[in-house]
């Protein structure tokens, strides 16, 4: 799993590009789980916790068919 942290105060253009590309509304703080270029889970504000992210990752990774390659980093285009 690869992750990135975007500091909106200093990288608003990146935040806007992410929101536009993925079709999500920007919120701060916000966590997005992306698979194959699509948002498969999102949380914001007080719902962004280590436990919530861990649970979402486990759920998504448990639903990956055997032998499927999981990209190490999402691609934004």
PDB file of N, CA, C and O in Angstrom:
ATOM      1  N   UNK A   1       0.857  -1.174   0.000  1.00  0.00           N
ATOM      2  CA  UNK A   1       0.000   0.000   0.000  1.00  0.00           C
ATOM      3  C   UNK A   1       0.893   1.223   0.000  1.00  0.00           C
ATOM      4  O   UNK A   1       1.847   1.317   0.764  1.00  0.00           O
ATOM      5  N   UNK A   2       0.583   2.148  -0.874  1.00  0.00           N
ATOM      6  CA  UNK A   2       1.306   3.416  -0.952  1.00  0.00           C
ATOM      7  C   UNK A   2       0.355   4.517  -0.491  1.00  0.00           C
ATOM      8  O   UNK A   2      -0.834   4.471  -0.790  1.00  0.00           O
ATOM      9  N   UNK A   3       0.888   5.491   0.217  1.00  0.00           N
ATOM     10  CA  UNK A   3       0.036   6.584   0.649  1.00  0.00           C
ATOM     11  C   UNK A   3       0.721   7.916   0.411  1.00  0.00           C
ATOM     12  O   UNK A   3       1.936   7.990   0.227  1.00  0.00           O
ATOM     13  N   UNK A   4      -0.077   8.975   0.382  1.00  0.00           N
ATOM     14  CA  UNK A   4       0.431  10.330   0.229  1.00  0.00           C
ATOM     15  C   UNK A   4      -0.359  11.237   1.147  1.00  0.00           C
ATOM     16  O   UNK A   4      -1.544  11.001   1.398  1.00  0.00           O
ATOM     17  N   UNK A   5       0.300  12.238   1.644  1.00  0.00           N
ATOM     18  CA  UNK A   5      -0.354  13.247   2.474  1.00  0.00           C
ATOM     19  C   UNK A   5      -0.247  14.569   1.727  1.00  0.00           C
ATOM     20  O   UNK A   5       0.841  14.969   1.313  1.00  0.00           O
ATOM     21  N   UNK A   6      -1.391  15.210   1.537  1.00  0.00           N
ATOM     22  CA  UNK A   6      -1.419  16.504   0.859  1.00  0.00           C
ATOM     23  C   UNK A   6      -1.761  17.565   1.895  1.00  0.00           C
ATOM     24  O   UNK A   6      -2.813  17.501   2.531  1.00  0.00           O
ATOM     25  N   UNK A   7      -0.869  18.514   2.073  1.00  0.00           N
ATOM     26  CA  UNK A   7      -1.125  19.638   2.972  1.00  0.00           C
ATOM     27  C   UNK A   7      -1.819  20.718   2.149  1.00  0.00           C
ATOM     28  O   UNK A   7      -1.197  21.368   1.308  1.00  0.00           O
ATOM     29  N   UNK A   8      -3.109  20.858   2.370  1.00  0.00           N
ATOM     30  CA  UNK A   8      -3.927  21.730   1.538  1.00  0.00           C
ATOM     31  C   UNK A   8      -3.459  23.181   1.594  1.00  0.00           C
ATOM     32  O   UNK A   8      -3.471  23.877   0.580  1.00  0.00           O
ATOM     33  N   UNK A   9      -3.023  23.626   2.751  1.00  0.00           N
ATOM     34  CA  UNK A   9      -2.604  25.019   2.889  1.00  0.00           C
ATOM     35  C   UNK A   9      -1.455  25.377   1.937  1.00  0.00           C
ATOM     36  O   UNK A   9      -1.356  26.509   1.489  1.00  0.00           O
ATOM     37  N   UNK A  10      -0.602  24.416   1.637  1.00  0.00           N
ATOM     38  CA  UNK A  10       0.546  24.702   0.775  1.00  0.00           C
ATOM     39  C   UNK A  10       0.450  24.058  -0.605  1.00  0.00           C
ATOM     40  O   UNK A  10       1.261  24.349  -1.479  1.00  0.00           O
ATOM     41  N   UNK A  11      -0.544  23.187  -0.806  1.00  0.00           N
ATOM     42  CA  UNK A  11      -0.684  22.498  -2.092  1.00  0.00           C
ATOM     43  C   UNK A  11      -2.146  22.439  -2.534  1.00  0.00           C
ATOM     44  O   UNK A  11      -2.661  21.388  -2.897  1.00  0.00           O
ATOM     45  N   UNK A  12      -2.794  23.584  -2.510  1.00  0.00           N
ATOM     46  CA  UNK A  12      -4.209  23.657  -2.884  1.00  0.00           C
ATOM     47  C   UNK A  12      -4.433  23.145  -4.303  1.00  0.00           C
ATOM     48  O   UNK A  12      -5.424  22.480  -4.590  1.00  0.00           O
ATOM     49  N   UNK A  13      -3.493  23.417  -5.225  1.00  0.00           N
ATOM     50  CA  UNK A  13      -3.650  22.959  -6.598  1.00  0.00           C
ATOM     51  C   UNK A  13      -3.693  21.430  -6.678  1.00  0.00           C
ATOM     52  O   UNK A  13      -4.462  20.854  -7.456  1.00  0.00           O
ATOM     53  N   UNK A  14      -2.902  20.760  -5.860  1.00  0.00           N
ATOM     54  CA  UNK A  14      -2.907  19.299  -5.825  1.00  0.00           C
ATOM     55  C   UNK A  14      -4.237  18.801  -5.260  1.00  0.00           C
ATOM     56  O   UNK A  14      -4.856  17.880  -5.804  1.00  0.00           O
ATOM     57  N   UNK A  15      -4.693  19.411  -4.187  1.00  0.00           N
ATOM     58  CA  UNK A  15      -5.976  19.049  -3.585  1.00  0.00           C
ATOM     59  C   UNK A  15      -7.110  19.215  -4.586  1.00  0.00           C
ATOM     60  O   UNK A  15      -7.973  18.341  -4.717  1.00  0.00           O
ATOM     61  N   UNK A  16      -7.118  20.323  -5.297  1.00  0.00           N
ATOM     62  CA  UNK A  16      -8.159  20.564  -6.297  1.00  0.00           C
ATOM     63  C   UNK A  16      -8.101  19.535  -7.423  1.00  0.00           C
ATOM     64  O   UNK A  16      -9.138  19.058  -7.887  1.00  0.00           O
ATOM     65  N   UNK A  17      -6.896  19.182  -7.854  1.00  0.00           N
ATOM     66  CA  UNK A  17      -6.739  18.183  -8.921  1.00  0.00           C
ATOM     67  C   UNK A  17      -7.251  16.815  -8.462  1.00  0.00           C
ATOM     68  O   UNK A  17      -7.904  16.097  -9.226  1.00  0.00           O
ATOM     69  N   UNK A  18      -6.961  16.453  -7.233  1.00  0.00           N
ATOM     70  CA  UNK A  18      -7.436  15.177  -6.684  1.00  0.00           C
ATOM     71  C   UNK A  18      -8.959  15.163  -6.653  1.00  0.00           C
ATOM     72  O   UNK A  18      -9.591  14.206  -7.105  1.00  0.00           O
ATOM     73  N   UNK A  19      -9.549  16.223  -6.133  1.00  0.00           N
ATOM     74  CA  UNK A  19     -11.012  16.301  -6.042  1.00  0.00           C
ATOM     75  C   UNK A  19     -11.638  16.226  -7.430  1.00  0.00           C
ATOM     76  O   UNK A  19     -12.599  15.477  -7.650  1.00  0.00           O
ATOM     77  N   UNK A  20     -11.093  16.959  -8.367  1.00  0.00           N
ATOM     78  CA  UNK A  20     -11.633  16.979  -9.731  1.00  0.00           C
ATOM     79  C   UNK A  20     -11.467  15.621 -10.415  1.00  0.00           C
ATOM     80  O   UNK A  20     -12.407  15.078 -10.995  1.00  0.00           O
ATOM     81  N   UNK A  21     -10.285  15.038 -10.314  1.00  0.00           N
ATOM     82  CA  UNK A  21      -9.994  13.773 -10.986  1.00  0.00           C
ATOM     83  C   UNK A  21     -10.815  12.625 -10.426  1.00  0.00           C
ATOM     84  O   UNK A  21     -11.314  11.784 -11.175  1.00  0.00           O
ATOM     85  N   UNK A  22     -10.961  12.584  -9.105  1.00  0.00           N
ATOM     86  CA  UNK A  22     -11.657  11.469  -8.469  1.00  0.00           C
ATOM     87  C   UNK A  22     -13.145  11.727  -8.256  1.00  0.00           C
ATOM     88  O   UNK A  22     -13.874  10.831  -7.849  1.00  0.00           O
ATOM     89  N   UNK A  23     -13.586  12.954  -8.510  1.00  0.00           N
ATOM     90  CA  UNK A  23     -14.991  13.278  -8.351  1.00  0.00           C
ATOM     91  C   UNK A  23     -15.456  13.304  -6.915  1.00  0.00           C
ATOM     92  O   UNK A  23     -16.578  12.910  -6.611  1.00  0.00           O
ATOM     93  N   UNK A  24     -14.574  13.747  -6.018  1.00  0.00           N
ATOM     94  CA  UNK A  24     -14.932  13.842  -4.610  1.00  0.00           C
ATOM     95  C   UNK A  24     -14.955  15.300  -4.177  1.00  0.00           C
ATOM     96  O   UNK A  24     -14.270  16.142  -4.757  1.00  0.00           O
ATOM     97  N   UNK A  25     -15.729  15.591  -3.181  1.00  0.00           N
ATOM     98  CA  UNK A  25     -15.757  16.921  -2.586  1.00  0.00           C
ATOM     99  C   UNK A  25     -14.612  17.006  -1.592  1.00  0.00           C
ATOM    100  O   UNK A  25     -14.429  16.104  -0.768  1.00  0.00           O
ATOM    101  N   UNK A  26     -13.838  18.074  -1.661  1.00  0.00           N
ATOM    102  CA  UNK A  26     -12.718  18.247  -0.735  1.00  0.00           C
ATOM    103  C   UNK A  26     -13.235  18.525   0.672  1.00  0.00           C
ATOM    104  O   UNK A  26     -14.145  19.313   0.872  1.00  0.00           O
ATOM    105  N   UNK A  27     -12.636  17.832   1.636  1.00  0.00           N
ATOM    106  CA  UNK A  27     -12.892  18.076   3.048  1.00  0.00           C
ATOM    107  C   UNK A  27     -11.566  17.950   3.779  1.00  0.00           C
ATOM    108  O   UNK A  27     -10.662  17.267   3.315  1.00  0.00           O
ATOM    109  N   UNK A  28     -11.437  18.626   4.912  1.00  0.00           N
ATOM    110  CA  UNK A  28     -10.199  18.551   5.672  1.00  0.00           C
ATOM    111  C   UNK A  28     -10.523  18.253   7.128  1.00  0.00           C
ATOM    112  O   UNK A  28     -11.345  18.952   7.706  1.00  0.00           O
ATOM    113  N   UNK A  29      -9.901  17.251   7.722  1.00  0.00           N
ATOM    114  CA  UNK A  29      -9.048  16.239   7.090  1.00  0.00           C
ATOM    115  C   UNK A  29      -9.895  15.239   6.324  1.00  0.00           C
ATOM    116  O   UNK A  29     -11.101  15.111   6.568  1.00  0.00           O
ATOM    117  N   UNK A  30      -9.262  14.545   5.415  1.00  0.00           N
ATOM    118  CA  UNK A  30      -9.962  13.579   4.580  1.00  0.00           C
ATOM    119  C   UNK A  30      -9.025  12.437   4.239  1.00  0.00           C
ATOM    120  O   UNK A  30      -7.843  12.653   3.988  1.00  0.00           O
ATOM    121  N   UNK A  31      -9.559  11.231   4.236  1.00  0.00           N
ATOM    122  CA  UNK A  31      -8.796  10.052   3.817  1.00  0.00           C
ATOM    123  C   UNK A  31      -9.546   9.407   2.662  1.00  0.00           C
ATOM    124  O   UNK A  31     -10.770   9.272   2.706  1.00  0.00           O
ATOM    125  N   UNK A  32      -8.805   9.047   1.630  1.00  0.00           N
ATOM    126  CA  UNK A  32      -9.377   8.386   0.466  1.00  0.00           C
ATOM    127  C   UNK A  32      -8.612   7.099   0.236  1.00  0.00           C
ATOM    128  O   UNK A  32      -7.388   7.087   0.271  1.00  0.00           O
ATOM    129  N   UNK A  33      -9.334   6.025  -0.018  1.00  0.00           N
ATOM    130  CA  UNK A  33      -8.721   4.761  -0.408  1.00  0.00           C
ATOM    131  C   UNK A  33      -9.073   4.577  -1.876  1.00  0.00           C
ATOM    132  O   UNK A  33     -10.248   4.563  -2.241  1.00  0.00           O
ATOM    133  N   UNK A  34      -8.028   4.474  -2.706  1.00  0.00           N
ATOM    134  CA  UNK A  34      -8.214   4.444  -4.152  1.00  0.00           C
ATOM    135  C   UNK A  34      -7.712   3.112  -4.679  1.00  0.00           C
ATOM    136  O   UNK A  34      -6.613   2.671  -4.334  1.00  0.00           O
ATOM    137  N   UNK A  35      -8.522   2.502  -5.525  1.00  0.00           N
ATOM    138  CA  UNK A  35      -8.133   1.247  -6.165  1.00  0.00           C
ATOM    139  C   UNK A  35      -8.514   1.340  -7.634  1.00  0.00           C
ATOM    140  O   UNK A  35      -9.645   1.678  -7.967  1.00  0.00           O
ATOM    141  N   UNK A  36      -7.565   1.050  -8.488  1.00  0.00           N
ATOM    142  CA  UNK A  36      -7.791   1.114  -9.933  1.00  0.00           C
ATOM    143  C   UNK A  36      -8.346   2.475 -10.357  1.00  0.00           C
ATOM    144  O   UNK A  36      -9.223   2.568 -11.213  1.00  0.00           O
ATOM    145  N   UNK A  37      -7.837   3.536  -9.736  1.00  0.00           N
ATOM    146  CA  UNK A  37      -8.234   4.887 -10.105  1.00  0.00           C
ATOM    147  C   UNK A  37      -9.595   5.327  -9.612  1.00  0.00           C
ATOM    148  O   UNK A  37     -10.063   6.402  -9.966  1.00  0.00           O
ATOM    149  N   UNK A  38     -10.238   4.511  -8.771  1.00  0.00           N
ATOM    150  CA  UNK A  38     -11.564   4.837  -8.253  1.00  0.00           C
ATOM    151  C   UNK A  38     -11.534   4.896  -6.726  1.00  0.00           C
ATOM    152  O   UNK A  38     -10.862   4.092  -6.089  1.00  0.00           O
ATOM    153  N   UNK A  39     -12.280   5.828  -6.167  1.00  0.00           N
ATOM    154  CA  UNK A  39     -12.402   5.907  -4.713  1.00  0.00           C
ATOM    155  C   UNK A  39     -13.276   4.752  -4.250  1.00  0.00           C
ATOM    156  O   UNK A  39     -14.418   4.616  -4.681  1.00  0.00           O
ATOM    157  N   UNK A  40     -12.723   3.900  -3.390  1.00  0.00           N
ATOM    158  CA  UNK A  40     -13.486   2.761  -2.872  1.00  0.00           C
ATOM    159  C   UNK A  40     -13.872   2.960  -1.404  1.00  0.00           C
ATOM    160  O   UNK A  40     -14.665   2.192  -0.865  1.00  0.00           O
ATOM    161  N   UNK A  41     -13.308   3.987  -0.784  1.00  0.00           N
ATOM    162  CA  UNK A  41     -13.652   4.301   0.605  1.00  0.00           C
ATOM    163  C   UNK A  41     -13.192   5.718   0.882  1.00  0.00           C
ATOM    164  O   UNK A  41     -12.168   6.175   0.374  1.00  0.00           O
ATOM    165  N   UNK A  42     -13.958   6.428   1.664  1.00  0.00           N
ATOM    166  CA  UNK A  42     -13.581   7.784   2.059  1.00  0.00           C
ATOM    167  C   UNK A  42     -14.117   8.085   3.453  1.00  0.00           C
ATOM    168  O   UNK A  42     -15.138   7.523   3.870  1.00  0.00           O
ATOM    169  N   UNK A  43     -13.415   8.922   4.158  1.00  0.00           N
ATOM    170  CA  UNK A  43     -13.860   9.396   5.465  1.00  0.00           C
ATOM    171  C   UNK A  43     -13.329  10.810   5.652  1.00  0.00           C
ATOM    172  O   UNK A  43     -12.326  11.192   5.045  1.00  0.00           O
ATOM    173  N   UNK A  44     -14.003  11.565   6.473  1.00  0.00           N
ATOM    174  CA  UNK A  44     -13.532  12.921   6.748  1.00  0.00           C
ATOM    175  C   UNK A  44     -13.775  13.276   8.208  1.00  0.00           C
ATOM    176  O   UNK A  44     -14.516  12.605   8.911  1.00  0.00           O
ATOM    177  N   UNK A  45     -13.111  14.327   8.604  1.00  0.00           N
ATOM    178  CA  UNK A  45     -13.221  14.873   9.944  1.00  0.00           C
ATOM    179  C   UNK A  45     -12.966  13.801  11.012  1.00  0.00           C
ATOM    180  O   UNK A  45     -11.962  13.118  10.949  1.00  0.00           O
ATOM    181  N   UNK A  46     -13.882  13.639  11.948  1.00  0.00           N
ATOM    182  CA  UNK A  46     -13.634  12.736  13.079  1.00  0.00           C
ATOM    183  C   UNK A  46     -13.757  11.256  12.715  1.00  0.00           C
ATOM    184  O   UNK A  46     -13.457  10.393  13.525  1.00  0.00           O
ATOM    185  N   UNK A  47     -14.189  10.967  11.478  1.00  0.00           N
ATOM    186  CA  UNK A  47     -14.259   9.575  11.039  1.00  0.00           C
ATOM    187  C   UNK A  47     -12.910   9.084  10.494  1.00  0.00           C
ATOM    188  O   UNK A  47     -12.750   7.907  10.205  1.00  0.00           O
ATOM    189  N   UNK A  48     -11.936   9.993  10.358  1.00  0.00           N
ATOM    190  CA  UNK A  48     -10.596   9.609   9.904  1.00  0.00           C
ATOM    191  C   UNK A  48      -9.801   9.153  11.131  1.00  0.00           C
ATOM    192  O   UNK A  48      -9.311   9.967  11.907  1.00  0.00           O
ATOM    193  N   UNK A  49      -9.745   7.839  11.299  1.00  0.00           N
ATOM    194  CA  UNK A  49      -8.989   7.265  12.418  1.00  0.00           C
ATOM    195  C   UNK A  49      -8.128   6.130  11.883  1.00  0.00           C
ATOM    196  O   UNK A  49      -8.414   5.569  10.813  1.00  0.00           O
ATOM    197  N   UNK A  50      -7.121   5.778  12.622  1.00  0.00           N
ATOM    198  CA  UNK A  50      -6.262   4.658  12.229  1.00  0.00           C
ATOM    199  C   UNK A  50      -7.089   3.380  12.126  1.00  0.00           C
ATOM    200  O   UNK A  50      -6.921   2.604  11.180  1.00  0.00           O
ATOM    201  N   UNK A  51      -7.999   3.161  13.062  1.00  0.00           N
ATOM    202  CA  UNK A  51      -8.833   1.954  13.039  1.00  0.00           C
ATOM    203  C   UNK A  51      -9.729   1.916  11.800  1.00  0.00           C
ATOM    204  O   UNK A  51      -9.905   0.870  11.177  1.00  0.00           O
ATOM    205  N   UNK A  52     -10.303   3.068  11.437  1.00  0.00           N
ATOM    206  CA  UNK A  52     -11.186   3.118  10.270  1.00  0.00           C
ATOM    207  C   UNK A  52     -10.413   2.833   8.988  1.00  0.00           C
ATOM    208  O   UNK A  52     -10.875   2.077   8.128  1.00  0.00           O
ATOM    209  N   UNK A  53      -9.230   3.420   8.854  1.00  0.00           N
ATOM    210  CA  UNK A  53      -8.402   3.181   7.668  1.00  0.00           C
ATOM    211  C   UNK A  53      -7.966   1.723   7.614  1.00  0.00           C
ATOM    212  O   UNK A  53      -8.040   1.083   6.560  1.00  0.00           O
ATOM    213  N   UNK A  54      -7.542   1.181   8.737  1.00  0.00           N
ATOM    214  CA  UNK A  54      -7.112  -0.219   8.779  1.00  0.00           C
ATOM    215  C   UNK A  54      -8.260  -1.153   8.389  1.00  0.00           C
ATOM    216  O   UNK A  54      -8.075  -2.084   7.596  1.00  0.00           O
ATOM    217  N   UNK A  55      -9.447  -0.909   8.902  1.00  0.00           N
ATOM    218  CA  UNK A  55     -10.604  -1.738   8.569  1.00  0.00           C
ATOM    219  C   UNK A  55     -10.932  -1.654   7.080  1.00  0.00           C
ATOM    220  O   UNK A  55     -11.230  -2.666   6.444  1.00  0.00           O
ATOM    221  N   UNK A  56     -10.881  -0.445   6.531  1.00  0.00           N
ATOM    222  CA  UNK A  56     -11.172  -0.265   5.101  1.00  0.00           C
ATOM    223  C   UNK A  56     -10.139  -0.987   4.245  1.00  0.00           C
ATOM    224  O   UNK A  56     -10.488  -1.645   3.264  1.00  0.00           O
ATOM    225  N   UNK A  57      -8.875  -0.878   4.605  1.00  0.00           N
ATOM    226  CA  UNK A  57      -7.828  -1.582   3.860  1.00  0.00           C
ATOM    227  C   UNK A  57      -8.030  -3.090   3.908  1.00  0.00           C
ATOM    228  O   UNK A  57      -7.933  -3.771   2.889  1.00  0.00           O
ATOM    229  N   UNK A  58      -8.325  -3.607   5.084  1.00  0.00           N
ATOM    230  CA  UNK A  58      -8.546  -5.054   5.216  1.00  0.00           C
ATOM    231  C   UNK A  58      -9.727  -5.498   4.360  1.00  0.00           C
ATOM    232  O   UNK A  58      -9.664  -6.522   3.683  1.00  0.00           O
ATOM    233  N   UNK A  59     -10.795  -4.731   4.380  1.00  0.00           N
ATOM    234  CA  UNK A  59     -11.977  -5.090   3.596  1.00  0.00           C
ATOM    235  C   UNK A  59     -11.657  -5.088   2.100  1.00  0.00           C
ATOM    236  O   UNK A  59     -11.999  -6.032   1.385  1.00  0.00           O
ATOM    237  N   UNK A  60     -11.001  -4.056   1.630  1.00  0.00           N
ATOM    238  CA  UNK A  60     -10.673  -3.964   0.206  1.00  0.00           C
ATOM    239  C   UNK A  60      -9.687  -5.049  -0.194  1.00  0.00           C
ATOM    240  O   UNK A  60      -9.869  -5.724  -1.203  1.00  0.00           O
ATOM    241  N   UNK A  61      -8.655  -5.265   0.597  1.00  0.00           N
ATOM    242  CA  UNK A  61      -7.647  -6.260   0.255  1.00  0.00           C
ATOM    243  C   UNK A  61      -8.198  -7.673   0.353  1.00  0.00           C
ATOM    244  O   UNK A  61      -7.777  -8.553  -0.401  1.00  0.00           O
ATOM    245  N   UNK A  62      -9.150  -7.923   1.233  1.00  0.00           N
ATOM    246  CA  UNK A  62      -9.768  -9.245   1.335  1.00  0.00           C
ATOM    247  C   UNK A  62     -10.675  -9.546   0.149  1.00  0.00           C
ATOM    248  O   UNK A  62     -10.987 -10.690  -0.121  1.00  0.00           O
ATOM    249  N   UNK A  63     -11.086  -8.511  -0.562  1.00  0.00           N
ATOM    250  CA  UNK A  63     -11.966  -8.695  -1.720  1.00  0.00           C
ATOM    251  C   UNK A  63     -11.200  -8.729  -3.034  1.00  0.00           C
ATOM    252  O   UNK A  63     -11.803  -8.660  -4.098  1.00  0.00           O
ATOM    253  N   UNK A  64      -9.882  -8.849  -2.978  1.00  0.00           N
ATOM    254  CA  UNK A  64      -9.063  -8.923  -4.183  1.00  0.00           C
ATOM    255  C   UNK A  64      -8.956 -10.387  -4.590  1.00  0.00           C
ATOM    256  O   UNK A  64      -8.543 -11.225  -3.792  1.00  0.00           O
ATOM    257  N   UNK A  65      -9.327 -10.712  -5.840  1.00  0.00           N
ATOM    258  CA  UNK A  65      -9.218 -12.108  -6.285  1.00  0.00           C
ATOM    259  C   UNK A  65      -7.777 -12.601  -6.210  1.00  0.00           C
ATOM    260  O   UNK A  65      -6.835 -11.846  -6.436  1.00  0.00           O
ATOM    261  N   UNK A  66      -7.589 -13.867  -5.875  1.00  0.00           N
ATOM    262  CA  UNK A  66      -6.263 -14.472  -5.785  1.00  0.00           C
ATOM    263  C   UNK A  66      -5.522 -14.296  -7.097  1.00  0.00           C
ATOM    264  O   UNK A  66      -6.084 -14.492  -8.169  1.00  0.00           O
ATOM    265  N   UNK A  67      -4.258 -13.907  -7.009  1.00  0.00           N
ATOM    266  CA  UNK A  67      -3.423 -13.742  -8.198  1.00  0.00           C
ATOM    267  C   UNK A  67      -3.529 -12.373  -8.836  1.00  0.00           C
ATOM    268  O   UNK A  67      -2.850 -12.080  -9.810  1.00  0.00           O
ATOM    269  N   UNK A  68      -4.381 -11.488  -8.300  1.00  0.00           N
ATOM    270  CA  UNK A  68      -4.522 -10.156  -8.855  1.00  0.00           C
ATOM    271  C   UNK A  68      -3.389  -9.275  -8.363  1.00  0.00           C
ATOM    272  O   UNK A  68      -3.106  -9.234  -7.174  1.00  0.00           O
ATOM    273  N   UNK A  69      -2.772  -8.571  -9.286  1.00  0.00           N
ATOM    274  CA  UNK A  69      -1.714  -7.622  -8.913  1.00  0.00           C
ATOM    275  C   UNK A  69      -2.373  -6.357  -8.390  1.00  0.00           C
ATOM    276  O   UNK A  69      -3.287  -5.820  -9.016  1.00  0.00           O
ATOM    277  N   UNK A  70      -1.927  -5.880  -7.264  1.00  0.00           N
ATOM    278  CA  UNK A  70      -2.435  -4.645  -6.695  1.00  0.00           C
ATOM    279  C   UNK A  70      -1.407  -3.560  -6.961  1.00  0.00           C
ATOM    280  O   UNK A  70      -0.269  -3.673  -6.502  1.00  0.00           O
ATOM    281  N   UNK A  71      -1.766  -2.512  -7.730  1.00  0.00           N
ATOM    282  CA  UNK A  71      -0.791  -1.449  -8.012  1.00  0.00           C
ATOM    283  C   UNK A  71      -0.278  -0.845  -6.729  1.00  0.00           C
ATOM    284  O   UNK A  71      -1.020  -0.683  -5.763  1.00  0.00           O
ATOM    285  N   UNK A  72       1.002  -0.515  -6.711  1.00  0.00           N
ATOM    286  CA  UNK A  72       1.596   0.037  -5.496  1.00  0.00           C
ATOM    287  C   UNK A  72       1.253   1.507  -5.321  1.00  0.00           C
ATOM    288  O   UNK A  72       1.412   2.049  -4.253  1.00  0.00           O
ATOM    289  N   UNK A  73       0.793   2.160  -6.370  1.00  0.00           N
ATOM    290  CA  UNK A  73       0.468   3.579  -6.258  1.00  0.00           C
ATOM    291  C   UNK A  73      -0.653   3.919  -7.236  1.00  0.00           C
ATOM    292  O   UNK A  73      -0.590   3.554  -8.410  1.00  0.00           O
ATOM    293  N   UNK A  74      -1.676   4.621  -6.770  1.00  0.00           N
ATOM    294  CA  UNK A  74      -2.739   5.015  -7.688  1.00  0.00           C
ATOM    295  C   UNK A  74      -2.238   6.014  -8.710  1.00  0.00           C
ATOM    296  O   UNK A  74      -1.295   6.760  -8.451  1.00  0.00           O
ATOM    297  N   UNK A  75      -2.845   6.023  -9.866  1.00  0.00           N
ATOM    298  CA  UNK A  75      -2.460   6.949 -10.933  1.00  0.00           C
ATOM    299  C   UNK A  75      -3.552   7.973 -11.114  1.00  0.00           C
ATOM    300  O   UNK A  75      -4.724   7.618 -11.296  1.00  0.00           O
ATOM    301  N   UNK A  76      -3.194   9.228 -11.048  1.00  0.00           N
ATOM    302  CA  UNK A  76      -4.129  10.313 -11.327  1.00  0.00           C
ATOM    303  C   UNK A  76      -3.818  10.830 -12.714  1.00  0.00           C
ATOM    304  O   UNK A  76      -2.682  11.159 -13.019  1.00  0.00           O
ATOM    305  N   UNK A  77      -4.820  10.883 -13.569  1.00  0.00           N
ATOM    306  CA  UNK A  77      -4.580  11.404 -14.925  1.00  0.00           C
ATOM    307  C   UNK A  77      -5.575  12.477 -15.262  1.00  0.00           C
ATOM    308  O   UNK A  77      -6.526  12.691 -14.625  1.00  0.00           O
TER     309      UNK A  77
END
